[in-house]
């Protein structure tokens, strides 16, 4: 059960502030409210992976997924983010929405494994950089970190074109993986080099069960 | 920054640092934000925490009287202590302060509630 209806959740998420000046190299595309709402609602309603849980949001940006998880009853969401402008907006979003159960740490996600955060979280959620801007494989490196930080499940978004590769990697890691949904991820024209007004890319929403690792 | 988050932070990503824990916490400004008490969650969280760092945080937050210096047994049966832990770990919000690496003295500032654990390239 989820404590909020999907539609209501999406309505709340419409009020979340996004990036003021998105940075191309960090692939700062905000997670659209509709997608964030569908993802987190599914995580709670189908798998009970949010309410009362300790949750990490890797590369949290302005906090869309953290906020959605907190609205659905996460006991504490911890967002990790490199960018200073993004963490400030994260914090302001939490204050504006009066959500006490969220924290933000400015850190490099890739430096988290091997620290006390290993196996600290019940659930890890992320909308990772897809690795299209001179940082190939970045999403897989984020996923690897997620696997090490979570004891329950990892949820992530990846380009559909990488599905076979992710299945293979996930087998190597020993996680039980499944594609929950195929999304048409709509990236609004947030960068100047996007010629079209709006561009759809095909994205898979994954769940990785790491409870038996 | 919540003190539950503080309990997990280390400076071990710095080159040459062995443990980097616990970081020395200084609080210059804090807030108290009430949140829902969930005893089951705290019980589940406790094995992941380092009690000496919990107690250390309590001292800095001027709540040392509420928290025993050593972790008591059967903590799950002590509802009052669980509530105090909830207050310490989830309701204290550190707005301004710093974290200091116990081995190198490197300072990680906490500003506007956000600890900045980012390292320069020459530090990793």
Short mmCIF file of N, CA and C in Angstrom, two decimals, chain A residues 120-213:
data_model
loop_
_atom_site.label_atom_id
_atom_site.label_comp_id
_atom_site.label_asym_id
_atom_site.label_seq_id
_atom_site.Cartn_x
_atom_site.Cartn_y
_atom_site.Cartn_z
N UNK A 120 24.44 0.28 4.15
CA UNK A 120 23.75 1.11 5.14
C UNK A 120 22.26 1.26 4.82
N UNK A 121 21.93 1.19 3.53
CA UNK A 121 20.56 1.53 3.12
C UNK A 121 19.70 0.30 2.84
N UNK A 122 18.40 0.47 3.09
CA UNK A 122 17.46 -0.57 2.67
C UNK A 122 17.29 -0.51 1.17
N UNK A 123 17.05 0.70 0.69
CA UNK A 123 16.71 0.90 -0.72
C UNK A 123 17.58 2.01 -1.30
N UNK A 124 18.02 1.80 -2.53
CA UNK A 124 18.74 2.86 -3.25
C UNK A 124 17.96 3.18 -4.52
N UNK A 125 17.78 4.47 -4.77
CA UNK A 125 17.11 4.87 -6.00
C UNK A 125 18.02 5.87 -6.72
N UNK A 126 17.98 5.84 -8.04
CA UNK A 126 18.80 6.81 -8.77
C UNK A 126 18.29 7.03 -10.19
N UNK A 127 18.53 8.24 -10.64
CA UNK A 127 18.38 8.54 -12.04
C UNK A 127 19.77 8.98 -12.48
N UNK A 128 20.61 8.01 -12.84
CA UNK A 128 22.04 8.31 -13.00
C UNK A 128 22.32 9.07 -14.29
N UNK A 129 23.50 9.70 -14.37
CA UNK A 129 23.92 10.26 -15.65
C UNK A 129 24.03 9.09 -16.64
N UNK A 130 23.48 9.22 -17.83
CA UNK A 130 23.47 8.10 -18.76
C UNK A 130 24.83 7.88 -19.41
N UNK A 131 25.75 8.79 -19.18
CA UNK A 131 27.09 8.60 -19.72
C UNK A 131 27.20 8.94 -21.19
N UNK A 132 26.53 9.99 -21.59
CA UNK A 132 26.57 10.38 -23.00
C UNK A 132 27.48 11.57 -23.24
N UNK A 133 27.98 12.17 -22.18
CA UNK A 133 28.79 13.38 -22.34
C UNK A 133 30.22 13.14 -21.88
N UNK A 134 30.99 12.44 -22.69
CA UNK A 134 32.40 12.18 -22.39
C UNK A 134 32.60 11.46 -21.07
N UNK A 135 31.60 10.73 -20.64
CA UNK A 135 31.73 9.99 -19.38
C UNK A 135 31.09 8.62 -19.54
N UNK A 136 31.42 7.94 -20.64
CA UNK A 136 30.81 6.66 -20.98
C UNK A 136 30.87 5.68 -19.81
N UNK A 137 29.77 4.99 -19.58
CA UNK A 137 29.73 3.98 -18.53
C UNK A 137 29.42 4.54 -17.15
N UNK A 138 29.15 5.85 -17.08
CA UNK A 138 28.90 6.46 -15.77
C UNK A 138 27.69 5.83 -15.09
N UNK A 139 26.64 5.52 -15.87
CA UNK A 139 25.46 4.93 -15.23
C UNK A 139 25.77 3.58 -14.60
N UNK A 140 26.66 2.80 -15.25
CA UNK A 140 27.02 1.50 -14.69
C UNK A 140 27.85 1.66 -13.42
N UNK A 141 28.66 2.69 -13.37
CA UNK A 141 29.47 2.93 -12.16
C UNK A 141 28.56 3.34 -11.00
N UNK A 142 27.54 4.16 -11.31
CA UNK A 142 26.56 4.52 -10.28
C UNK A 142 25.83 3.27 -9.79
N UNK A 143 25.45 2.41 -10.74
CA UNK A 143 24.71 1.20 -10.40
C UNK A 143 25.55 0.30 -9.49
N UNK A 144 26.82 0.18 -9.81
CA UNK A 144 27.74 -0.61 -9.00
C UNK A 144 27.78 -0.07 -7.56
N UNK A 145 27.83 1.24 -7.42
CA UNK A 145 27.82 1.85 -6.09
C UNK A 145 26.51 1.52 -5.37
N UNK A 146 25.41 1.65 -6.10
CA UNK A 146 24.09 1.36 -5.52
C UNK A 146 24.02 -0.05 -4.95
N UNK A 147 24.56 -1.00 -5.69
CA UNK A 147 24.56 -2.41 -5.27
C UNK A 147 25.29 -2.58 -3.94
N UNK A 148 26.34 -1.80 -3.76
CA UNK A 148 27.15 -1.94 -2.54
C UNK A 148 26.53 -1.23 -1.34
N UNK A 149 25.72 -0.21 -1.61
CA UNK A 149 25.13 0.56 -0.52
C UNK A 149 23.82 -0.03 -0.02
N UNK A 150 23.13 -0.82 -0.88
CA UNK A 150 21.79 -1.30 -0.53
C UNK A 150 21.82 -2.72 0.02
N UNK A 151 20.89 -3.00 0.92
CA UNK A 151 20.72 -4.37 1.39
C UNK A 151 19.43 -4.99 0.83
N UNK A 152 18.55 -4.14 0.30
CA UNK A 152 17.26 -4.64 -0.18
C UNK A 152 17.15 -4.59 -1.69
N UNK A 153 16.93 -3.38 -2.20
CA UNK A 153 16.75 -3.26 -3.65
C UNK A 153 17.34 -1.96 -4.16
N UNK A 154 17.74 -2.01 -5.45
CA UNK A 154 18.24 -0.82 -6.13
C UNK A 154 17.31 -0.55 -7.31
N UNK A 155 16.90 0.69 -7.45
CA UNK A 155 16.06 1.09 -8.58
C UNK A 155 16.81 2.11 -9.41
N UNK A 156 16.76 1.93 -10.74
CA UNK A 156 17.54 2.84 -11.57
C UNK A 156 16.94 2.96 -12.96
N UNK A 157 17.36 4.02 -13.64
CA UNK A 157 16.93 4.24 -15.03
C UNK A 157 18.14 4.10 -15.95
N UNK A 158 17.95 3.39 -17.05
CA UNK A 158 19.04 3.23 -18.03
C UNK A 158 18.44 3.25 -19.43
N UNK A 159 19.25 3.68 -20.37
CA UNK A 159 18.78 3.68 -21.76
C UNK A 159 18.43 2.26 -22.19
N UNK A 160 17.30 2.13 -22.88
CA UNK A 160 16.84 0.81 -23.32
C UNK A 160 17.88 0.12 -24.20
N UNK A 161 18.65 0.92 -24.92
CA UNK A 161 19.67 0.36 -25.82
C UNK A 161 20.74 -0.44 -25.06
N UNK A 162 20.83 -0.24 -23.74
CA UNK A 162 21.87 -0.95 -22.97
C UNK A 162 21.30 -2.16 -22.21
N UNK A 163 20.05 -2.57 -22.54
CA UNK A 163 19.38 -3.58 -21.72
C UNK A 163 20.14 -4.90 -21.62
N UNK A 164 20.59 -5.42 -22.77
CA UNK A 164 21.28 -6.72 -22.75
C UNK A 164 22.55 -6.65 -21.91
N UNK A 165 23.25 -5.55 -22.05
CA UNK A 165 24.49 -5.36 -21.29
C UNK A 165 24.21 -5.35 -19.79
N UNK A 166 23.16 -4.65 -19.40
CA UNK A 166 22.84 -4.55 -17.98
C UNK A 166 22.41 -5.91 -17.42
N UNK A 167 21.67 -6.67 -18.22
CA UNK A 167 21.28 -8.01 -17.79
C UNK A 167 22.52 -8.86 -17.50
N UNK A 168 23.49 -8.75 -18.40
CA UNK A 168 24.72 -9.53 -18.26
C UNK A 168 25.50 -9.10 -17.01
N UNK A 169 25.66 -7.78 -16.84
CA UNK A 169 26.40 -7.26 -15.69
C UNK A 169 25.71 -7.66 -14.38
N UNK A 170 24.39 -7.56 -14.41
CA UNK A 170 23.62 -7.84 -13.20
C UNK A 170 23.79 -9.31 -12.78
N UNK A 171 23.87 -10.21 -13.77
CA UNK A 171 24.13 -11.63 -13.49
C UNK A 171 25.50 -11.79 -12.84
N UNK A 172 26.48 -11.06 -13.39
CA UNK A 172 27.83 -11.13 -12.80
C UNK A 172 27.82 -10.68 -11.34
N UNK A 173 27.02 -9.66 -11.06
CA UNK A 173 26.95 -9.14 -9.69
C UNK A 173 26.14 -10.07 -8.78
N UNK A 174 25.36 -10.95 -9.39
CA UNK A 174 24.53 -11.88 -8.62
C UNK A 174 23.20 -11.29 -8.17
N UNK A 175 22.80 -10.17 -8.75
CA UNK A 175 21.52 -9.55 -8.38
C UNK A 175 20.41 -10.10 -9.28
N UNK A 176 19.22 -10.20 -8.72
CA UNK A 176 18.08 -10.57 -9.55
C UNK A 176 17.49 -9.30 -10.15
N UNK A 177 17.57 -9.19 -11.45
CA UNK A 177 17.16 -7.92 -12.06
C UNK A 177 15.92 -8.08 -12.91
N UNK A 178 15.15 -7.01 -12.98
CA UNK A 178 14.00 -7.03 -13.89
C UNK A 178 13.69 -5.63 -14.37
N UNK A 179 13.27 -5.57 -15.62
CA UNK A 179 12.81 -4.28 -16.16
C UNK A 179 11.35 -4.13 -15.78
N UNK A 180 11.07 -3.12 -14.98
CA UNK A 180 9.71 -2.91 -14.50
C UNK A 180 8.87 -2.20 -15.55
N UNK A 181 9.48 -1.26 -16.23
CA UNK A 181 8.70 -0.48 -17.21
C UNK A 181 9.61 0.10 -18.27
N UNK A 182 9.06 0.27 -19.44
CA UNK A 182 9.76 1.00 -20.50
C UNK A 182 9.17 2.40 -20.53
N UNK A 183 10.04 3.37 -20.41
CA UNK A 183 9.55 4.75 -20.34
C UNK A 183 9.93 5.51 -21.59
N UNK A 184 9.10 6.43 -21.92
CA UNK A 184 9.48 7.44 -22.90
C UNK A 184 9.90 8.64 -22.08
N UNK A 185 11.19 8.81 -21.95
CA UNK A 185 11.68 9.84 -21.07
C UNK A 185 11.76 11.13 -21.86
N UNK A 186 10.96 12.03 -21.41
CA UNK A 186 10.88 13.29 -22.13
C UNK A 186 11.84 14.31 -21.54
N UNK A 187 12.84 14.66 -22.32
CA UNK A 187 13.78 15.67 -21.85
C UNK A 187 13.40 17.00 -22.49
N UNK A 188 12.97 17.88 -21.65
CA UNK A 188 12.61 19.18 -22.18
C UNK A 188 13.86 19.89 -22.69
N UNK A 189 13.65 20.86 -23.50
CA UNK A 189 14.80 21.56 -24.09
C UNK A 189 15.52 22.37 -23.02
N UNK A 190 16.24 21.64 -22.12
CA UNK A 190 16.88 22.36 -21.03
C UNK A 190 18.28 22.84 -21.41
N UNK A 191 18.80 22.32 -22.50
CA UNK A 191 20.11 22.77 -22.95
C UNK A 191 19.98 23.41 -24.31
N UNK A 192 20.89 24.33 -24.57
CA UNK A 192 20.78 25.09 -25.81
C UNK A 192 21.04 24.23 -27.03
N UNK A 193 21.84 23.14 -26.87
CA UNK A 193 22.17 22.37 -28.05
C UNK A 193 21.05 21.44 -28.49
N UNK A 194 20.01 21.31 -27.67
CA UNK A 194 18.85 20.52 -28.10
C UNK A 194 18.08 21.32 -29.15
N UNK A 195 18.13 20.82 -30.38
CA UNK A 195 17.49 21.60 -31.44
C UNK A 195 15.98 21.48 -31.37
N UNK A 196 15.51 20.23 -31.18
CA UNK A 196 14.06 20.06 -31.08
C UNK A 196 13.59 20.68 -29.77
N UNK A 197 12.34 21.02 -29.74
CA UNK A 197 11.80 21.64 -28.55
C UNK A 197 11.85 20.62 -27.39
N UNK A 198 11.55 19.39 -27.71
CA UNK A 198 11.50 18.37 -26.69
C UNK A 198 11.89 17.06 -27.33
N UNK A 199 12.62 16.22 -26.58
CA UNK A 199 13.17 15.02 -27.19
C UNK A 199 12.87 13.79 -26.33
N UNK A 200 12.30 12.77 -26.94
CA UNK A 200 12.02 11.55 -26.21
C UNK A 200 13.17 10.57 -26.35
N UNK A 201 13.58 9.96 -25.23
CA UNK A 201 14.51 8.85 -25.35
C UNK A 201 13.90 7.63 -24.65
N UNK A 202 14.26 6.45 -25.14
CA UNK A 202 13.71 5.23 -24.55
C UNK A 202 14.55 4.80 -23.36
N UNK A 203 13.88 4.66 -22.24
CA UNK A 203 14.57 4.38 -20.99
C UNK A 203 13.88 3.22 -20.26
N UNK A 204 14.67 2.33 -19.68
CA UNK A 204 14.13 1.24 -18.87
C UNK A 204 14.17 1.61 -17.39
N UNK A 205 13.11 1.25 -16.70
CA UNK A 205 13.08 1.39 -15.25
C UNK A 205 13.37 0.01 -14.66
N UNK A 206 14.50 -0.10 -13.98
CA UNK A 206 14.98 -1.39 -13.46
C UNK A 206 14.78 -1.53 -11.96
N UNK A 207 14.58 -2.78 -11.55
CA UNK A 207 14.69 -3.12 -10.13
C UNK A 207 15.72 -4.23 -10.00
N UNK A 208 16.65 -4.04 -9.07
CA UNK A 208 17.67 -5.04 -8.79
C UNK A 208 17.48 -5.51 -7.35
N UNK A 209 17.15 -6.77 -7.20
CA UNK A 209 16.99 -7.33 -5.85
C UNK A 209 18.37 -7.76 -5.37
N UNK A 210 18.86 -7.09 -4.32
CA UNK A 210 20.21 -7.41 -3.82
C UNK A 210 20.14 -8.07 -2.45
N UNK A 211 18.94 -8.49 -2.05
CA UNK A 211 18.76 -8.99 -0.68
C UNK A 211 19.53 -10.29 -0.43
N UNK A 212 19.90 -11.00 -1.50
CA UNK A 212 20.62 -12.25 -1.27
C UNK A 212 22.11 -12.15 -1.60
N UNK A 213 22.59 -10.94 -1.80
CA UNK A 213 24.02 -10.78 -2.09
C UNK A 213 24.85 -10.91 -0.81
#
